[in-house]
Coordinates of C-alpha atoms in Angstrom, one line a residue:
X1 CA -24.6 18.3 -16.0
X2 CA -23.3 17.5 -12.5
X3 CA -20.3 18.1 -11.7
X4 CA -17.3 17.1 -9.6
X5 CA -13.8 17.7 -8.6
X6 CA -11.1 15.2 -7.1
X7 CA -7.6 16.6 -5.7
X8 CA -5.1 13.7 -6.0
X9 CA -4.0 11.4 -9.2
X10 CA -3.5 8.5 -6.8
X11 CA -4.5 5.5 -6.5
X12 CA -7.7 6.8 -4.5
X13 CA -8.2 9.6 -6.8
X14 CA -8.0 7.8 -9.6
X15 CA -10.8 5.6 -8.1
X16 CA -13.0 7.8 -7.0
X17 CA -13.0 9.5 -10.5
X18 CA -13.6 6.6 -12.2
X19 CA -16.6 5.9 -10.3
X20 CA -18.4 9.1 -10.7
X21 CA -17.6 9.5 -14.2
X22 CA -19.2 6.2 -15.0
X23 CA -21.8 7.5 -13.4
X24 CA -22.8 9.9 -15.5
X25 CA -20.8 12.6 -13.8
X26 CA -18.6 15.4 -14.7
X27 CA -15.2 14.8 -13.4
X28 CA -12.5 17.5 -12.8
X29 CA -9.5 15.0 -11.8
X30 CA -6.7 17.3 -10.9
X31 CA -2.5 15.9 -9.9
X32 CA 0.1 18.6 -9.2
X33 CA 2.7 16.3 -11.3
X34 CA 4.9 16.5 -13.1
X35 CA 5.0 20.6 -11.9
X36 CA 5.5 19.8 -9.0
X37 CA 7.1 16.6 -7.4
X38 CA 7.6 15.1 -3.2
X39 CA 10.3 13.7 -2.2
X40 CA 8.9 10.1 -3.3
X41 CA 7.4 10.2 -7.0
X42 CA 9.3 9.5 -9.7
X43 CA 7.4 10.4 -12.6
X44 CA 4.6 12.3 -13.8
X45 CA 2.3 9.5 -13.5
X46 CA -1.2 8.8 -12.4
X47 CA -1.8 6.0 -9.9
X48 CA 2.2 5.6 -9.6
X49 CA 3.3 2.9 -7.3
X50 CA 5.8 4.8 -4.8
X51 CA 6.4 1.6 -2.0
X52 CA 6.2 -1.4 -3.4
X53 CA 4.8 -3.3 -6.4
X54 CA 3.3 -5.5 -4.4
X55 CA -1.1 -5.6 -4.0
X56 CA 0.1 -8.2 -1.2
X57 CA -1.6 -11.4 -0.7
X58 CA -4.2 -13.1 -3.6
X59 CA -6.4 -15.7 -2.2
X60 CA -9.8 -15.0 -0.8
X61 CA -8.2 -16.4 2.6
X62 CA -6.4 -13.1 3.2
X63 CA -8.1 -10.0 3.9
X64 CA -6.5 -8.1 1.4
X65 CA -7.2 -10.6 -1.1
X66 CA -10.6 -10.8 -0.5
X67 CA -11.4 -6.9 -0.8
X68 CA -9.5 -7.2 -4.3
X69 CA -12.4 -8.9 -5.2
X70 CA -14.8 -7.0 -3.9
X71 CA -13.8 -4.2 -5.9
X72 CA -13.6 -6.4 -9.2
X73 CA -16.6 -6.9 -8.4
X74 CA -18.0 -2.9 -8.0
X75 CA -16.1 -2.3 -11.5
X76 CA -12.9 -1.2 -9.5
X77 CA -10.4 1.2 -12.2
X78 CA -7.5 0.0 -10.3
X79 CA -8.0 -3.6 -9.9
X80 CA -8.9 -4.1 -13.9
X81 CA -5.1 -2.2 -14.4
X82 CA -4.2 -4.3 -11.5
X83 CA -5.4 -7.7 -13.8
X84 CA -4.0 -6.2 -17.0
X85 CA -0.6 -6.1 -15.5
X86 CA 0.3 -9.0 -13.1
X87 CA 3.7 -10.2 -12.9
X88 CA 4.3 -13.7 -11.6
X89 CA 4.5 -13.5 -7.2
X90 CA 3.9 -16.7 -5.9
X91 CA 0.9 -16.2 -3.6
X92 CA 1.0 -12.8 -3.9
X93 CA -0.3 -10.0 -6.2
X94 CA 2.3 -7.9 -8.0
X95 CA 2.4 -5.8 -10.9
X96 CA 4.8 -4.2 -13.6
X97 CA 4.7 -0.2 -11.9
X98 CA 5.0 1.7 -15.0
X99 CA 2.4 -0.8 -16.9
X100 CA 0.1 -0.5 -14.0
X101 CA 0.3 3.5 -14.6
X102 CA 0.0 3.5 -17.8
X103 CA -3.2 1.2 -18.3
X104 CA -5.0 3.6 -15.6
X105 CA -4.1 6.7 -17.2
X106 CA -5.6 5.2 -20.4
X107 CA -8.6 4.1 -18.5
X108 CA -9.5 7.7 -17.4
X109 CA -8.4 9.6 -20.4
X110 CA -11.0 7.1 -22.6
X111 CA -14.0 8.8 -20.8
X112 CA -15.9 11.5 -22.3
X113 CA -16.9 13.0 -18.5
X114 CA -13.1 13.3 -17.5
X115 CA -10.8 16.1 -16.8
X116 CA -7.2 15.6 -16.0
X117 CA -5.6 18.9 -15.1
X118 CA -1.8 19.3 -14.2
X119 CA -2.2 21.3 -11.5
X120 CA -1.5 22.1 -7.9
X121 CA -4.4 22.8 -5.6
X122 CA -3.9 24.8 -2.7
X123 CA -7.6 25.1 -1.8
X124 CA -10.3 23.1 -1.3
X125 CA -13.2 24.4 -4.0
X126 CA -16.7 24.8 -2.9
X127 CA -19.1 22.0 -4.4
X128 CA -18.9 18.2 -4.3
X129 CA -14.9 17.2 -3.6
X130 CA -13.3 14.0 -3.0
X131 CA -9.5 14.9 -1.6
X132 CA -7.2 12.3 -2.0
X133 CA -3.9 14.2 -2.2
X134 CA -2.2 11.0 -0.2
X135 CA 0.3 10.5 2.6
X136 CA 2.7 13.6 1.1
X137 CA -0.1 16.5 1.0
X138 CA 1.7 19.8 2.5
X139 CA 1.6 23.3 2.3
X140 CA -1.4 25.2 2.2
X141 CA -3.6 22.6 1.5
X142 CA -2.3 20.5 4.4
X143 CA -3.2 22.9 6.9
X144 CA -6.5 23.7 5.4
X145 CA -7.0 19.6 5.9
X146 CA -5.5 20.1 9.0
X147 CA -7.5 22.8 10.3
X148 CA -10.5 20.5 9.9
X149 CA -9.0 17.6 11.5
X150 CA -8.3 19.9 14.6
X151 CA -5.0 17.7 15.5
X152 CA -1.5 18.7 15.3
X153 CA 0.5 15.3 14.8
X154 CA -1.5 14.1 11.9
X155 CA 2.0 12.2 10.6
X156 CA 4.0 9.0 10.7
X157 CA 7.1 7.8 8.6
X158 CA 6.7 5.4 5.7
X159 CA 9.4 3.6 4.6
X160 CA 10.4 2.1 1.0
X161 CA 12.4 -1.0 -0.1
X162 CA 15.6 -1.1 -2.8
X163 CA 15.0 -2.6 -5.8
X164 CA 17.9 -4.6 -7.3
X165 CA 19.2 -5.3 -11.3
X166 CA 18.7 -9.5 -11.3
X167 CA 21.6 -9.6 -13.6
X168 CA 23.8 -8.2 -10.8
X169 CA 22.5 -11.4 -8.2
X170 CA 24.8 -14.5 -7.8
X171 CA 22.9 -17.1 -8.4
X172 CA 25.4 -19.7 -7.5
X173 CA 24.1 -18.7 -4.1
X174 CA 20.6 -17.2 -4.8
X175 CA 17.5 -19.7 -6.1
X176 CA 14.1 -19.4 -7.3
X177 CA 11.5 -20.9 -4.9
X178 CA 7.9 -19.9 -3.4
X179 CA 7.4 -20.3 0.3
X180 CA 5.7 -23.3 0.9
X181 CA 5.9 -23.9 -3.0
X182 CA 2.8 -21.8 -3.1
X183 CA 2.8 -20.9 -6.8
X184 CA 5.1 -21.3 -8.9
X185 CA 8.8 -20.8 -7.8
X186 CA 8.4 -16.9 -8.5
X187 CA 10.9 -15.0 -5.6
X188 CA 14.6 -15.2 -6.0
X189 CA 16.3 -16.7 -2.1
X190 CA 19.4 -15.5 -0.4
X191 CA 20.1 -17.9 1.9
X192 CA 22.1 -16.9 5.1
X193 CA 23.5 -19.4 7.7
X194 CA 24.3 -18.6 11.4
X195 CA 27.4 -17.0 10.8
X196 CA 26.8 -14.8 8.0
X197 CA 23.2 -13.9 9.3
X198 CA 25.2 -12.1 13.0
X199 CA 27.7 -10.6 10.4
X200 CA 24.5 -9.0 8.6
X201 CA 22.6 -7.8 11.7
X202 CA 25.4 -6.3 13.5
X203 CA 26.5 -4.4 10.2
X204 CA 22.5 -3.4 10.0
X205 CA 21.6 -2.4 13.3
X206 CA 25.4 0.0 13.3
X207 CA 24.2 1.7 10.3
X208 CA 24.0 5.3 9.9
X209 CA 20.3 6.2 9.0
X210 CA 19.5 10.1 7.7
X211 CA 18.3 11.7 10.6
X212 CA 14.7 13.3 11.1
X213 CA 14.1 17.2 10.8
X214 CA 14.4 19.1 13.7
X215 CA 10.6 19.7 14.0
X216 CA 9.2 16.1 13.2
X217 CA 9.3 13.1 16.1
X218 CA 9.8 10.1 14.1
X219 CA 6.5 7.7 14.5
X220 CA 6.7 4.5 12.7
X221 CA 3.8 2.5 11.4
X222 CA 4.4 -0.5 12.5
X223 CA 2.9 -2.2 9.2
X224 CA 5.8 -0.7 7.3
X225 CA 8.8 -1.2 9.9
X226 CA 12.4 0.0 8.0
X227 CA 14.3 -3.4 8.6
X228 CA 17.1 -1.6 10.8
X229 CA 14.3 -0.6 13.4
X230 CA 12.6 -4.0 13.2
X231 CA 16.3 -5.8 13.9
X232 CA 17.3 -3.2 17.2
X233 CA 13.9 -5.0 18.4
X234 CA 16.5 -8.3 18.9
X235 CA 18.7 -10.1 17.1
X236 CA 16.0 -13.0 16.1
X237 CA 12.9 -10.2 15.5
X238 CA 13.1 -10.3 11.7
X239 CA 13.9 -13.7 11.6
X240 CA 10.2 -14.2 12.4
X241 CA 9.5 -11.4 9.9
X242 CA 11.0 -11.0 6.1
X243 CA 14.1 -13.2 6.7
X244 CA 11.9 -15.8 8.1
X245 CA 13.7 -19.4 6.4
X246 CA 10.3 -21.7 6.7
X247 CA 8.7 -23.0 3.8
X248 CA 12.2 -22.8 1.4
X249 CA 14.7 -25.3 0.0
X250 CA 17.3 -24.7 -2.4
X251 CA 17.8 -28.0 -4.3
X252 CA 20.9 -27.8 -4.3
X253 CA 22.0 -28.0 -1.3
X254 CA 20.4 -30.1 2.3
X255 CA 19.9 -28.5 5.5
X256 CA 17.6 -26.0 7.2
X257 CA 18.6 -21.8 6.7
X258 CA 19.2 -20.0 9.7
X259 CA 17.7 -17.0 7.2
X260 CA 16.4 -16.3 4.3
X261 CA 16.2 -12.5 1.8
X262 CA 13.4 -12.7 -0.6
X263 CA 13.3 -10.9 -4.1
X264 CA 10.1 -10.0 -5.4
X265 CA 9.8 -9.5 -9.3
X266 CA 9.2 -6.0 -9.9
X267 CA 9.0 -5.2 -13.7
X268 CA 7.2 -6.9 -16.6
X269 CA 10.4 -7.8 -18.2
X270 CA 11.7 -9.3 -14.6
X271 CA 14.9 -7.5 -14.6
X272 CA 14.3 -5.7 -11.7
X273 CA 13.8 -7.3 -8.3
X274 CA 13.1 -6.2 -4.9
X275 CA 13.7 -6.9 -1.5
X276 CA 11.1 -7.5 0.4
X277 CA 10.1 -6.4 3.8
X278 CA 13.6 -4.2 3.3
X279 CA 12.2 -0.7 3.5
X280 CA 15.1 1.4 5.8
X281 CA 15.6 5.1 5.9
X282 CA 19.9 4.1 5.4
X283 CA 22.1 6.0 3.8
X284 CA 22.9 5.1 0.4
X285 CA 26.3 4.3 0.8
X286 CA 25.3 2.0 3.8
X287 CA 22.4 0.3 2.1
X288 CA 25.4 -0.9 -0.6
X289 CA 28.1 -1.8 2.3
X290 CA 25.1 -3.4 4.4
X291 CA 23.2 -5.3 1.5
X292 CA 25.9 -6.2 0.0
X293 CA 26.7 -9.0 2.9
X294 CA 23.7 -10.8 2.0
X295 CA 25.1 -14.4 0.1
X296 CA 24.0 -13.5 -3.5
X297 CA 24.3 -10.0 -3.1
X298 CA 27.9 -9.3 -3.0
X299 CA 27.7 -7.1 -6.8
X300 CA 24.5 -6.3 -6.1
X301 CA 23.9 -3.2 -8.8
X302 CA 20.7 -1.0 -7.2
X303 CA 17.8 0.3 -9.6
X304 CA 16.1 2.5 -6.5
X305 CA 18.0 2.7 -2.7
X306 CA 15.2 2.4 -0.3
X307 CA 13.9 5.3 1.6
X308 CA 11.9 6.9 4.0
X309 CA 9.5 9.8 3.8
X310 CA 6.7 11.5 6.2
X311 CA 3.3 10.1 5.8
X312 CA 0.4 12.6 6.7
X313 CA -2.9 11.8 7.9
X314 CA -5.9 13.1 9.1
X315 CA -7.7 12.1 12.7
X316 CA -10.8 9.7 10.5
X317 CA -12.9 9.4 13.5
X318 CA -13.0 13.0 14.6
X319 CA -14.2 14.2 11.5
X320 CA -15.0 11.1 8.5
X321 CA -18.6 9.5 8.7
X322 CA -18.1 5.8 7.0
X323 CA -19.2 6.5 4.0
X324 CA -16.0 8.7 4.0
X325 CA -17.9 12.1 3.9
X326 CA -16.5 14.8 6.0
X327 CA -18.7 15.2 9.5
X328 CA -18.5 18.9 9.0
X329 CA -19.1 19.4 5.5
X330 CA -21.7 17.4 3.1
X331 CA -20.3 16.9 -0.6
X332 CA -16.7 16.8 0.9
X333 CA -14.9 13.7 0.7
X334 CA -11.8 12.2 1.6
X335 CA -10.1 9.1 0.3
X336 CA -6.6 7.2 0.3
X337 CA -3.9 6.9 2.9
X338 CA -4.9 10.9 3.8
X339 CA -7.6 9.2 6.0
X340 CA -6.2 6.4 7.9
X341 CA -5.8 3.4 5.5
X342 CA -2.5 2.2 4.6
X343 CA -1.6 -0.1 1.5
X344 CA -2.4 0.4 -1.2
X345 CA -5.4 -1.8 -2.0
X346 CA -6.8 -0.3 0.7
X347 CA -6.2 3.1 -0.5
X348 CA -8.1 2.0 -3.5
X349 CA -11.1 0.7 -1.9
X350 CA -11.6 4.0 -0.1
X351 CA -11.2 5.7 -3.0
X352 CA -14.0 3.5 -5.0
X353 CA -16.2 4.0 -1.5
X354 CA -15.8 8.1 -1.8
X355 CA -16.8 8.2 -5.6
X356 CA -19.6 6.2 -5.4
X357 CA -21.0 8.1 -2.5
X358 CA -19.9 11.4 -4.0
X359 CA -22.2 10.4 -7.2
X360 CA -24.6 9.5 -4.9
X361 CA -24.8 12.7 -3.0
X362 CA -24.7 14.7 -6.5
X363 CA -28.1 12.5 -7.6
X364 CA -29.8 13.4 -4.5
X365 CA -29.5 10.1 -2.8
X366 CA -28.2 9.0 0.5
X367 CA -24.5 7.8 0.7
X368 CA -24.0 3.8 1.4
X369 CA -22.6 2.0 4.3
X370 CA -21.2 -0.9 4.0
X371 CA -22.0 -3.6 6.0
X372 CA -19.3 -4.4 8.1
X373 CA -19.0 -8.3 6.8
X374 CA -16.9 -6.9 3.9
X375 CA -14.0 -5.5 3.5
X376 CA -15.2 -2.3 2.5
X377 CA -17.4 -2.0 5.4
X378 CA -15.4 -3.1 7.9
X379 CA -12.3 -0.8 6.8
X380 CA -14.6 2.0 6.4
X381 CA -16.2 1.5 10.0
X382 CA -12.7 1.3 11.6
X383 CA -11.7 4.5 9.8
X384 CA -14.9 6.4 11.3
X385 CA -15.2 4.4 14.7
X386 CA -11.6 4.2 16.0
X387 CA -10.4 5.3 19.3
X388 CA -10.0 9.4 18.4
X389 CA -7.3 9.5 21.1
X390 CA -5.2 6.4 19.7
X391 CA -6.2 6.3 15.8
X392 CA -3.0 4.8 13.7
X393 CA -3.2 3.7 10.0
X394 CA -4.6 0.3 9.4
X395 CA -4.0 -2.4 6.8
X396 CA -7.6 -4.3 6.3
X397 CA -7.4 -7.9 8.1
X398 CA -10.4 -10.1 9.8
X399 CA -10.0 -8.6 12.7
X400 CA -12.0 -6.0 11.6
X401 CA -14.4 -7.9 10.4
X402 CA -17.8 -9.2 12.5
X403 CA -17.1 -12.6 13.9
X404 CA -18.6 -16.2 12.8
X405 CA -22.1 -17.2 14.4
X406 CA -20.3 -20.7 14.2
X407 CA -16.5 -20.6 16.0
X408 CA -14.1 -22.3 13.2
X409 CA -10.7 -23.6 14.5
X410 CA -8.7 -23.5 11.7
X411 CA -7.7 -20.5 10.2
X412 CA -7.9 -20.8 6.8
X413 CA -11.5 -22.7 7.0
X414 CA -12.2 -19.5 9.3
X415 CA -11.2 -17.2 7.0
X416 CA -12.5 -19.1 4.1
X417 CA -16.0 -18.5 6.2
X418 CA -15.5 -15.1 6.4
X419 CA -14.4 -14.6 2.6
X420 CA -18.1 -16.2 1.7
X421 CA -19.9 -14.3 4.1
X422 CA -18.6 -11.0 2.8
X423 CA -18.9 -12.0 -0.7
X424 CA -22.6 -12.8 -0.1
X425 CA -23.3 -10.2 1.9
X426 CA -21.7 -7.5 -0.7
X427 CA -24.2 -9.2 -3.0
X428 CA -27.3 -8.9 -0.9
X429 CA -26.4 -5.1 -0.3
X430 CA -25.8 -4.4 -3.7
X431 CA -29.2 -5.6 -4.8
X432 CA -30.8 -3.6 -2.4
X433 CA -29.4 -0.4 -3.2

C-alpha cells in the first residue's frame, strides 16, 4: 500500500492528509501538540485557529470567497468543518474555533488510511512528505527547511487580535449593525466621535509594546498590521482601515461617526467577541488601559489579550515548483503559511494542492497545475514565480489572477466575471485530468 507522511496538524496538513487518504493512500499525519506547544497554540488541537476566527469575506466577488468554493468543490476537509460550523458575520465567514477543531479532527480520525501521531519531528523522512509545520516551525527542523531555502531571513511578525466577554460591553453605547447592512446586523459597534477618537490614538500610539529579541529585526506583513503600527502611519491611517465609520448607523442616535470598533462573534454560543483589525504586540496591562477608552468598552473583561509572534517562511520561488513540490527534491512537499501564503483559507488551499499532487506523484502520475484563472492557480503560480529577491507572504486577491478579454468597469461585475471564469475554468480542468 502506498504510503505517506505529513509534518504539521494545521490547517494545511490537515488538508493535505485528507486528500491523500481519500485517495487510497496511507497517511502518517504527525503534530508535536499537545507535547510540545509555541508560543501561540492554545490547545492540543488539530487545525486550531491561532489569529482569528475569521475565513474573511463570503461572496464569490471576493477572492477569498471565491477559492472557498473552489475547494468545496475539490472535496476540501477544511471548508466542510468550515460549513458545519459558521457563526453569524455579516458578509463574512467565521466560525466557532473549538467546533471548527473538533469537526476536523473527527473527519480525519473516521478514515481507515489515517495516522495521527503526537509527535515532534525534527527530520524530514525519506519518501513522499508534505511539510506543513506552519509559520512557528523552529529548531532542527527549521534549519533543515532552511538549509534548502538557502536564505537567512526566512521570517516576519504576525500579529493576533483580543477577544472580549460580550457581557462585559456597554451596550448603552455599543450596537449591532453590518456595514452597509450586508447580512444581517451580526458585529457589535463602538462608536467614537472626534474627541474621544484623538484621546484613543494618542493613548495607542504612546503605548509600550514588548520589544523584539535581540537577534530578530521586526518585519511586518503588512496584511496583518498590529493597530499601534498602522496608527504611527498618521492619525487618520486606520480611520480608512478597521475604524473606518462608513456603511453604520446606530438607530439610536443621528449623525455621522468620526470612528467606528467592530466586534466580530467568535464562539458558537456568541459570548465571546473580537476586535477586529486590532492585532497589537501591547502589553497586557496597556491593551486594558488603551481598549478600555473605546465608548462601550470601558469594563471591558478580555477572554485572550492580543499578541504577536514570529512567522517563518521559506523563499517559494527559489525552491517550490507550482504544484508545491520542492525544486530539489521530487515526493517532497510543502504546504501552509511555511511557503508564502498567508490566511488562512489560503493556507488551506495549498494544503489541498500538496496532497492531491502528493497522491498523484505516489500513483505514478504527473502533479497538476492549475490554471492561473482560479484561485488555486493563480496563488500557486505567485508562490513559485515571485520576484526571489522581494518574495513577501500574500493573501489571494484578483490581482493575481489573468485579466478579462473584455475590460469591465465596475468592480464587482469585474469580479463577478472573474469568479465565473474561474469556476468554469476549474471545471474544464478537472474533467480533463
Amino acid at each position: 500500500m502506498a504510503e505517506a507522511t505529513v509534518i504539521g496538524g494545521g490547517l494545511a496538513g490537515a488538508e493535505a492528509a485528507w486528500q491523500m487518504a481519500r485517495r487510497g493512500i496511507s497517511v502518517r499525519l504527525f503534530e508535536m501538540r499537545p507535547h510540545h506547544s509555541t508560543g501561540a497554540h492554545k490547545t492540543g488541537a488539530l487545525a486550531e485557529l491561532v489569529c482569528s476566527n475569521s475565513f474573511r469575506a463570503a461572496a464569490l466577488e471576493n477572492a477569498v470567497g471565491l477559492l472557498k468554493e473552489e475547494m468545496r468543490r475539490l472535496d476540501s476537509l477544511v471548508m466542510a468543518a468550515a460549513d458545519q460550523n459558521r457563526v453569524p458575520a455579516g458578509g463574512g465567514f467565521a466560525v466557532d474555533r473549538e467546533g471548527f477543531s473538533r469537526t476536523v479532527e473527527a473527519m480525519l480520525a473516521s478514515l481507515d488510511r489515517m495516522e495521527i501521531r503526537r509527535e515532534r519531528v525534527d527530520r524530514i523522512p525519506e519518501g513522499l512528505v508534505v511539510v506543513a509545520t506552519g509559520p512557528l516551525t523552529d529548531g532542527a527542523l527549521a534549519a533543515e527547511i532552511q538549509a534548502l531555502a538557502g536564505d537567512d531571513k526566512l521570517y516576519f511578525y504576525d500579529a493576533v487580535a483580543p477577544v472580549v466577554f460580550r457581557d462585559s460591553i456597554d451596550f448603552e453605547k455599543a450596537f449591532y449593525a453590518s456595514r452597509y447592512g450586508k447580512g444581517e446586523s451580526d458585529y457589535i459597534n463602538c462608536p467614537l466621535s472626534k474627541a474621544e477618537y484623538g484621546v484613543f490614538y494618542e493613548a495607542l500610539i504612546g503605548a509600550e509594546t514588548y520589544p523584539g529579541r535581540a537577534f530578530e529585526t521586526l518585519r511586518f506583513f503588512e496584511g496583518c498590521m498590529p493597530i499601534e503600527e498602522m496608527a504611527r502611519r498618521g492619525k487618520e491611517t486606520v480611520l480608512y482601515g478597521p475604524l473606518k465609520p462608513v456603511g453604520l448607523h446606530d438607530p439610536r442616535r443621528d449623525g455621522a461617526f468620526h470612528g467606528v470598533v467592530q466586534l466580530r462573534q467568535d464562539n458558537a454560543a456568541a459570548t465571546l467577541y473580537n476586535l477586529v483589525g486590532f492585532q497589537t504586540h501591547l502589553l497586557r496591562g496597556e491593551q486594558q488601559r488603551v481598549f478600555r477608552l473605546i465608548p462601550g468598552l470601558e469594563q471591558a473583561q478580555f477572554a485572550r489579550y492580543g499578541m504577536m509572534h514570529r512567522n517563518t517562511y521559506i523563499n517559494a520561488p527559489q525552491c517550490l515548483l507550482a504544484t508545491m513540490e520542492a525544486k530539489i527534491r521530487p515526493g517532497l512537499f510543502f504546504a501552509g503559511q511555511l511557503t508564502g501564503v498567508e490566511g488562512y483559507v489560503e493556507s488551506a488551499a495549498s494544503g489541498l494542492l500538496a496532497g492531491i499532487n502528493a497522491g498523484r506523484r505516489l500513483a505514478d502520475e504527473e502533479p497538476l497545475v492549475f490554471p492561473t484563472e482560479t484561485g488555486i492557480g493563480a496563488l500557486a503560480h505567485y508562490i513559485a514565480g515571485a520576484d526571489p529577491e522581494n518574495f513577501q507572504p500574500m493573501n489571494v486577491n484578483f490581482g493575481l489572477f489573468p485579466a478579462l478579454e473584455t475590460r469591465i468597469r465596475k468592480k464587482r461585475e469585474k469580479n463577478a466575471a472573474l469568479a465565473a471564469r474561474s469556476l468554469a475554468a476549474l471545471e474544464a480542468f478537472r474533467k480533463g485530468v
